[in-house]
mmCIF file of C-alpha atoms in Angstrom:
data_model
loop_
_atom_site.group_PDB
_atom_site.id
_atom_site.type_symbol
_atom_site.label_atom_id
_atom_site.label_comp_id
_atom_site.label_asym_id
_atom_site.label_seq_id
_atom_site.Cartn_x
_atom_site.Cartn_y
_atom_site.Cartn_z
ATOM 1 C CA GLY A 171 0.000 0.000 0.000
ATOM 2 C CA GLN A 172 0.888 3.669 -0.097
ATOM 3 C CA GLN A 173 2.266 4.898 3.223
ATOM 4 C CA LEU A 174 0.919 8.260 4.334
ATOM 5 C CA ASN A 175 2.511 9.685 7.455
ATOM 6 C CA GLN A 176 0.181 11.909 9.412
ATOM 7 C CA SER A 177 1.270 14.095 12.295
ATOM 8 C CA PRO A 178 0.666 14.713 15.022
ATOM 9 C CA GLN A 179 -1.029 11.474 16.042
ATOM 10 C CA SER A 180 -3.135 13.328 18.613
ATOM 11 C CA MET A 181 -3.729 16.868 19.797
ATOM 12 C CA PHE A 182 -5.313 18.359 22.894
ATOM 13 C CA ILE A 183 -6.079 22.066 22.504
ATOM 14 C CA GLN A 184 -8.063 24.800 24.184
ATOM 15 C CA GLU A 185 -11.180 26.094 22.494
ATOM 16 C CA GLY A 186 -10.296 29.084 20.333
ATOM 17 C CA GLU A 187 -6.793 27.903 19.455
ATOM 18 C CA ASP A 188 -5.667 27.265 15.903
ATOM 19 C CA VAL A 189 -4.759 23.732 14.800
ATOM 20 C CA SER A 190 -2.296 22.532 12.191
ATOM 21 C CA MET A 191 -1.729 18.984 10.995
ATOM 22 C CA ASN A 192 0.066 17.526 8.016
ATOM 23 C CA CYS A 193 0.430 14.489 5.864
ATOM 24 C CA THR A 194 3.514 13.379 3.948
ATOM 25 C CA SER A 195 4.363 10.632 1.510
ATOM 26 C CA SER A 196 7.429 9.343 -0.289
ATOM 27 C CA SER A 197 5.350 9.130 -3.492
ATOM 28 C CA ILE A 198 3.798 11.781 -5.693
ATOM 29 C CA PHE A 199 0.011 12.053 -5.849
ATOM 30 C CA ASN A 200 -2.243 14.227 -7.975
ATOM 31 C CA THR A 201 -5.182 14.290 -5.570
ATOM 32 C CA TRP A 202 -5.109 14.979 -1.839
ATOM 33 C CA LEU A 203 -8.208 14.752 0.320
ATOM 34 C CA TRP A 204 -8.977 15.611 3.934
ATOM 35 C CA TYR A 205 -11.718 13.768 5.839
ATOM 36 C CA LYS A 206 -13.131 14.137 9.339
ATOM 37 C CA GLN A 207 -14.600 11.295 11.369
ATOM 38 C CA ASP A 208 -16.962 12.146 14.199
ATOM 39 C CA PRO A 209 -17.176 9.589 17.028
ATOM 40 C CA GLY A 210 -19.285 6.590 15.996
ATOM 41 C CA GLU A 211 -19.682 7.692 12.400
ATOM 42 C CA GLY A 212 -18.026 7.273 9.030
ATOM 43 C CA PRO A 213 -15.526 9.817 7.645
ATOM 44 C CA VAL A 214 -16.880 12.819 5.778
ATOM 45 C CA LEU A 215 -15.002 14.798 3.130
ATOM 46 C CA LEU A 216 -13.837 18.250 4.236
ATOM 47 C CA ILE A 217 -11.628 19.469 1.390
ATOM 48 C CA ALA A 218 -10.361 18.075 -1.912
ATOM 49 C CA LEU A 219 -7.163 19.333 -3.568
ATOM 50 C CA TYR A 220 -6.353 18.631 -7.208
ATOM 51 C CA LYS A 221 -3.459 20.947 -8.109
ATOM 52 C CA ALA A 222 0.049 21.285 -6.683
ATOM 53 C CA GLY A 223 0.347 24.476 -4.654
ATOM 54 C CA GLU A 224 -3.431 24.828 -4.392
ATOM 55 C CA LEU A 225 -4.730 26.475 -1.228
ATOM 56 C CA THR A 226 -8.402 25.839 -0.515
ATOM 57 C CA SER A 227 -10.630 27.037 2.333
ATOM 58 C CA ASN A 228 -13.899 25.702 3.697
ATOM 59 C CA GLY A 229 -15.091 27.970 6.494
ATOM 60 C CA ARG A 230 -12.519 27.808 9.287
ATOM 61 C CA LEU A 231 -10.608 25.068 7.503
ATOM 62 C CA THR A 232 -7.745 25.687 5.091
ATOM 63 C CA ALA A 233 -5.817 22.988 3.267
ATOM 64 C CA GLN A 234 -2.850 23.146 0.929
ATOM 65 C CA PHE A 235 -1.545 20.725 -1.685
ATOM 66 C CA GLY A 236 2.237 20.742 -1.381
ATOM 67 C CA ILE A 237 4.235 21.973 -4.351
ATOM 68 C CA THR A 238 6.216 18.713 -4.454
ATOM 69 C CA ARG A 239 2.914 16.764 -4.583
ATOM 70 C CA LYS A 240 4.220 14.654 -1.687
ATOM 71 C CA ASP A 241 2.507 16.461 1.166
ATOM 72 C CA SER A 242 -0.504 18.403 2.335
ATOM 73 C CA PHE A 243 -1.506 20.270 5.446
ATOM 74 C CA LEU A 244 -4.789 21.165 7.114
ATOM 75 C CA ASN A 245 -5.319 24.166 9.376
ATOM 76 C CA ILE A 246 -8.332 24.817 11.580
ATOM 77 C CA SER A 247 -8.713 28.325 12.917
ATOM 78 C CA ALA A 248 -10.438 29.311 16.172
ATOM 79 C CA SER A 249 -11.303 25.737 17.183
ATOM 80 C CA ILE A 250 -14.682 24.931 18.716
ATOM 81 C CA PRO A 251 -15.837 21.842 20.656
ATOM 82 C CA SER A 252 -17.530 20.286 17.603
ATOM 83 C CA ASP A 253 -14.147 20.114 15.845
ATOM 84 C CA VAL A 254 -13.365 17.069 17.990
ATOM 85 C CA GLY A 255 -12.810 13.906 15.967
ATOM 86 C CA ILE A 256 -10.250 12.105 13.850
ATOM 87 C CA TYR A 257 -8.884 13.838 10.755
ATOM 88 C CA PHE A 258 -7.594 11.711 7.887
ATOM 89 C CA CYS A 259 -5.646 12.650 4.817
ATOM 90 C CA ALA A 260 -6.202 10.501 1.750
ATOM 91 C CA VAL A 261 -4.814 10.165 -1.751
ATOM 92 C CA LEU A 262 -6.085 8.590 -4.937
ATOM 93 C CA ARG A 263 -3.981 6.371 -7.153
ATOM 94 C CA GLY A 264 -5.727 4.545 -9.955
ATOM 95 C CA ASN A 265 -8.891 3.056 -8.473
ATOM 96 C CA GLN A 266 -7.698 2.995 -4.907
ATOM 97 C CA PHE A 267 -8.009 5.549 -2.126
ATOM 98 C CA TYR A 268 -5.284 5.357 0.522
ATOM 99 C CA PHE A 269 -5.734 6.882 3.968
ATOM 100 C CA GLY A 270 -3.318 8.167 6.565
ATOM 101 C CA THR A 271 -3.314 6.910 10.138
ATOM 102 C CA GLY A 272 -5.276 9.914 11.360
ATOM 103 C CA THR A 273 -4.888 12.822 13.780
ATOM 104 C CA SER A 274 -7.146 12.653 16.818
ATOM 105 C CA LEU A 275 -8.253 16.123 17.932
ATOM 106 C CA THR A 276 -9.640 16.927 21.373
ATOM 107 C CA VAL A 277 -10.906 20.447 22.056
ATOM 108 C CA ILE A 278 -11.105 21.471 25.689
ATOM 109 C CA PRO A 279 -13.865 24.022 26.346
ATOM 110 C CA ASN B 200 -31.412 9.917 0.061
ATOM 111 C CA ALA B 201 -30.148 7.353 2.539
ATOM 112 C CA GLY B 202 -26.611 7.441 1.083
ATOM 113 C CA VAL B 203 -24.545 4.409 2.133
ATOM 114 C CA THR B 204 -26.319 2.023 4.495
ATOM 115 C CA GLN B 205 -24.454 -0.646 6.436
ATOM 116 C CA THR B 206 -25.971 -3.467 8.450
ATOM 117 C CA PRO B 207 -25.617 -4.658 11.111
ATOM 118 C CA LYS B 208 -24.205 -1.844 13.268
ATOM 119 C CA PHE B 209 -22.734 -4.282 15.787
ATOM 120 C CA GLN B 210 -21.893 -7.985 15.612
ATOM 121 C CA VAL B 211 -20.184 -10.503 17.868
ATOM 122 C CA LEU B 212 -18.920 -13.735 16.337
ATOM 123 C CA LYS B 213 -17.150 -16.777 17.653
ATOM 124 C CA THR B 214 -13.919 -17.874 15.964
ATOM 125 C CA GLY B 215 -14.722 -19.929 12.888
ATOM 126 C CA GLN B 216 -18.205 -18.558 12.316
ATOM 127 C CA SER B 217 -19.120 -16.962 9.021
ATOM 128 C CA MET B 218 -21.165 -13.882 8.331
ATOM 129 C CA THR B 219 -21.926 -11.263 5.715
ATOM 130 C CA LEU B 220 -21.705 -7.531 6.273
ATOM 131 C CA GLN B 221 -24.222 -5.735 4.102
ATOM 132 C CA CYS B 222 -23.692 -2.480 2.229
ATOM 133 C CA ALA B 223 -26.166 -0.686 0.000
ATOM 134 C CA GLN B 224 -26.054 2.712 -1.689
ATOM 135 C CA ASP B 225 -28.814 4.616 -3.447
ATOM 136 C CA MET B 226 -26.684 7.173 -5.288
ATOM 137 C CA ASN B 227 -26.132 5.058 -8.408
ATOM 138 C CA HIS B 228 -22.403 5.032 -7.717
ATOM 139 C CA GLU B 229 -20.304 2.679 -9.813
ATOM 140 C CA TYR B 230 -17.411 2.478 -7.343
ATOM 141 C CA MET B 231 -17.850 0.739 -3.990
ATOM 142 C CA SER B 232 -15.279 -0.361 -1.449
ATOM 143 C CA TRP B 233 -14.720 -1.885 1.974
ATOM 144 C CA TYR B 234 -12.260 -0.616 4.599
ATOM 145 C CA ARG B 235 -11.328 -1.763 8.051
ATOM 146 C CA GLN B 236 -10.326 0.704 10.753
ATOM 147 C CA ASP B 237 -8.000 -0.325 13.541
ATOM 148 C CA PRO B 238 -6.403 1.892 16.215
ATOM 149 C CA GLY B 239 -3.240 3.542 14.910
ATOM 150 C CA MET B 240 -3.661 1.963 11.462
ATOM 151 C CA GLY B 241 -6.044 4.358 9.774
ATOM 152 C CA LEU B 242 -8.394 2.979 7.134
ATOM 153 C CA ARG B 243 -7.122 0.042 5.107
ATOM 154 C CA LEU B 244 -8.739 -1.044 1.867
ATOM 155 C CA ILE B 245 -9.993 -4.634 1.825
ATOM 156 C CA HIS B 246 -11.758 -4.992 -1.545
ATOM 157 C CA TYR B 247 -13.246 -2.661 -4.078
ATOM 158 C CA SER B 248 -15.476 -2.731 -7.153
ATOM 159 C CA VAL B 249 -15.617 -0.373 -10.116
ATOM 160 C CA GLY B 250 -18.958 -1.683 -11.312
ATOM 161 C CA ALA B 251 -21.404 -4.550 -11.228
ATOM 162 C CA GLY B 252 -19.673 -7.849 -11.902
ATOM 163 C CA ILE B 253 -16.187 -6.453 -11.228
ATOM 164 C CA THR B 254 -14.243 -6.771 -7.963
ATOM 165 C CA ASP B 255 -10.597 -6.402 -7.022
ATOM 166 C CA GLN B 256 -8.369 -6.760 -3.984
ATOM 167 C CA GLY B 257 -7.106 -3.915 -1.845
ATOM 168 C CA GLU B 258 -4.329 -3.848 0.750
ATOM 169 C CA VAL B 259 -5.704 -6.438 3.190
ATOM 170 C CA PRO B 260 -7.993 -8.877 1.310
ATOM 171 C CA ASN B 261 -7.107 -12.149 3.063
ATOM 172 C CA GLY B 262 -10.021 -13.731 4.921
ATOM 173 C CA TYR B 263 -12.650 -11.694 3.079
ATOM 174 C CA ASN B 264 -14.733 -12.264 -0.040
ATOM 175 C CA VAL B 265 -16.906 -9.839 -1.984
ATOM 176 C CA SER B 266 -19.304 -9.904 -4.897
ATOM 177 C CA ARG B 267 -21.066 -7.179 -6.881
ATOM 178 C CA SER B 268 -24.167 -8.560 -8.561
ATOM 179 C CA THR B 269 -25.948 -5.182 -8.601
ATOM 180 C CA THR B 270 -24.859 -1.548 -8.679
ATOM 181 C CA GLU B 271 -26.505 -0.908 -5.313
ATOM 182 C CA ASP B 272 -25.119 -3.720 -3.155
ATOM 183 C CA PHE B 273 -21.602 -4.774 -2.175
ATOM 184 C CA PRO B 274 -21.624 -7.394 0.606
ATOM 185 C CA LEU B 275 -18.475 -8.406 2.469
ATOM 186 C CA ARG B 276 -18.205 -12.032 3.568
ATOM 187 C CA LEU B 277 -16.091 -13.466 6.354
ATOM 188 C CA LEU B 278 -15.866 -17.187 5.675
ATOM 189 C CA SER B 279 -14.228 -18.236 8.958
ATOM 190 C CA ALA B 280 -13.911 -15.388 11.431
ATOM 191 C CA ALA B 281 -10.670 -14.915 13.365
ATOM 192 C CA PRO B 282 -9.920 -12.634 16.359
ATOM 193 C CA SER B 283 -7.603 -10.612 14.076
ATOM 194 C CA GLN B 284 -10.716 -9.565 12.157
ATOM 195 C CA THR B 285 -12.075 -7.705 15.164
ATOM 196 C CA SER B 286 -12.381 -4.200 13.765
ATOM 197 C CA VAL B 287 -14.707 -1.483 12.557
ATOM 198 C CA TYR B 288 -15.684 -2.004 8.937
ATOM 199 C CA PHE B 289 -16.682 0.829 6.631
ATOM 200 C CA CYS B 290 -18.284 0.647 3.234
ATOM 201 C CA ALA B 291 -17.794 3.604 0.890
ATOM 202 C CA SER B 292 -18.963 4.539 -2.594
ATOM 203 C CA THR B 293 -18.241 7.193 -5.170
ATOM 204 C CA GLY B 294 -19.364 8.220 -8.620
ATOM 205 C CA ALA B 295 -18.314 10.722 -11.241
ATOM 206 C CA ASN B 296 -17.322 14.075 -9.695
ATOM 207 C CA SER B 297 -18.330 12.818 -6.271
ATOM 208 C CA PRO B 298 -16.323 12.404 -3.072
ATOM 209 C CA LEU B 299 -16.027 9.035 -1.344
ATOM 210 C CA HIS B 300 -19.186 8.619 0.761
ATOM 211 C CA PHE B 301 -18.916 6.398 3.828
ATOM 212 C CA GLY B 302 -21.501 4.432 5.756
ATOM 213 C CA ASN B 303 -21.585 4.587 9.545
ATOM 214 C CA GLY B 304 -19.685 1.363 10.047
ATOM 215 C CA THR B 305 -20.144 -2.132 11.430
ATOM 216 C CA ARG B 306 -18.386 -2.863 14.703
ATOM 217 C CA LEU B 307 -17.318 -6.511 14.679
ATOM 218 C CA THR B 308 -15.896 -8.452 17.610
ATOM 219 C CA VAL B 309 -14.582 -11.990 17.133
ATOM 220 C CA THR B 310 -14.049 -13.960 20.324
#
């Protein structure tokens, strides 16, 4: 499989703080995706990136597709309690989606 | 739209038992897939299908079978359950210009 290294593995932050997480690979990919998984549910797509260097926002979330096409990062600004969950990066190669190991986010009110 | 529906939500099996995890989607998606989620391992692809009658193996296919007789359904079969198959299983589907949609998972425990 394709190894995607996500960091950090977990984060504990105060409500209102900004969050940054990233995902790296030794291989080049043309599509990077960020998903969020709420407790007890399936992952849901947050942001999709299709072009190297692309910076895309979705509300308080901002994601960038690295210029080398081997990495991506996700930022969350002014965190709120409902941001809690597991965040996954994912890439597409051929017909297969590969997921990172996830970043678990806890927001302390 | 119901999206991707998985049944059952929870299941406990004894080692050696067989069972089928059901997955159905009502979005007319051609692509369907099964993942397992284990702590610290992320989501790993078990099997996938790009259309009715077509299936292929993912990263961790051993111990699992699939079939795709219709566009809507993609069941996952465990022929002889093992404790190593204790996991949360997710079905996901996608179509043209559509993100990967996930079901809410089946939590399987094999004792």
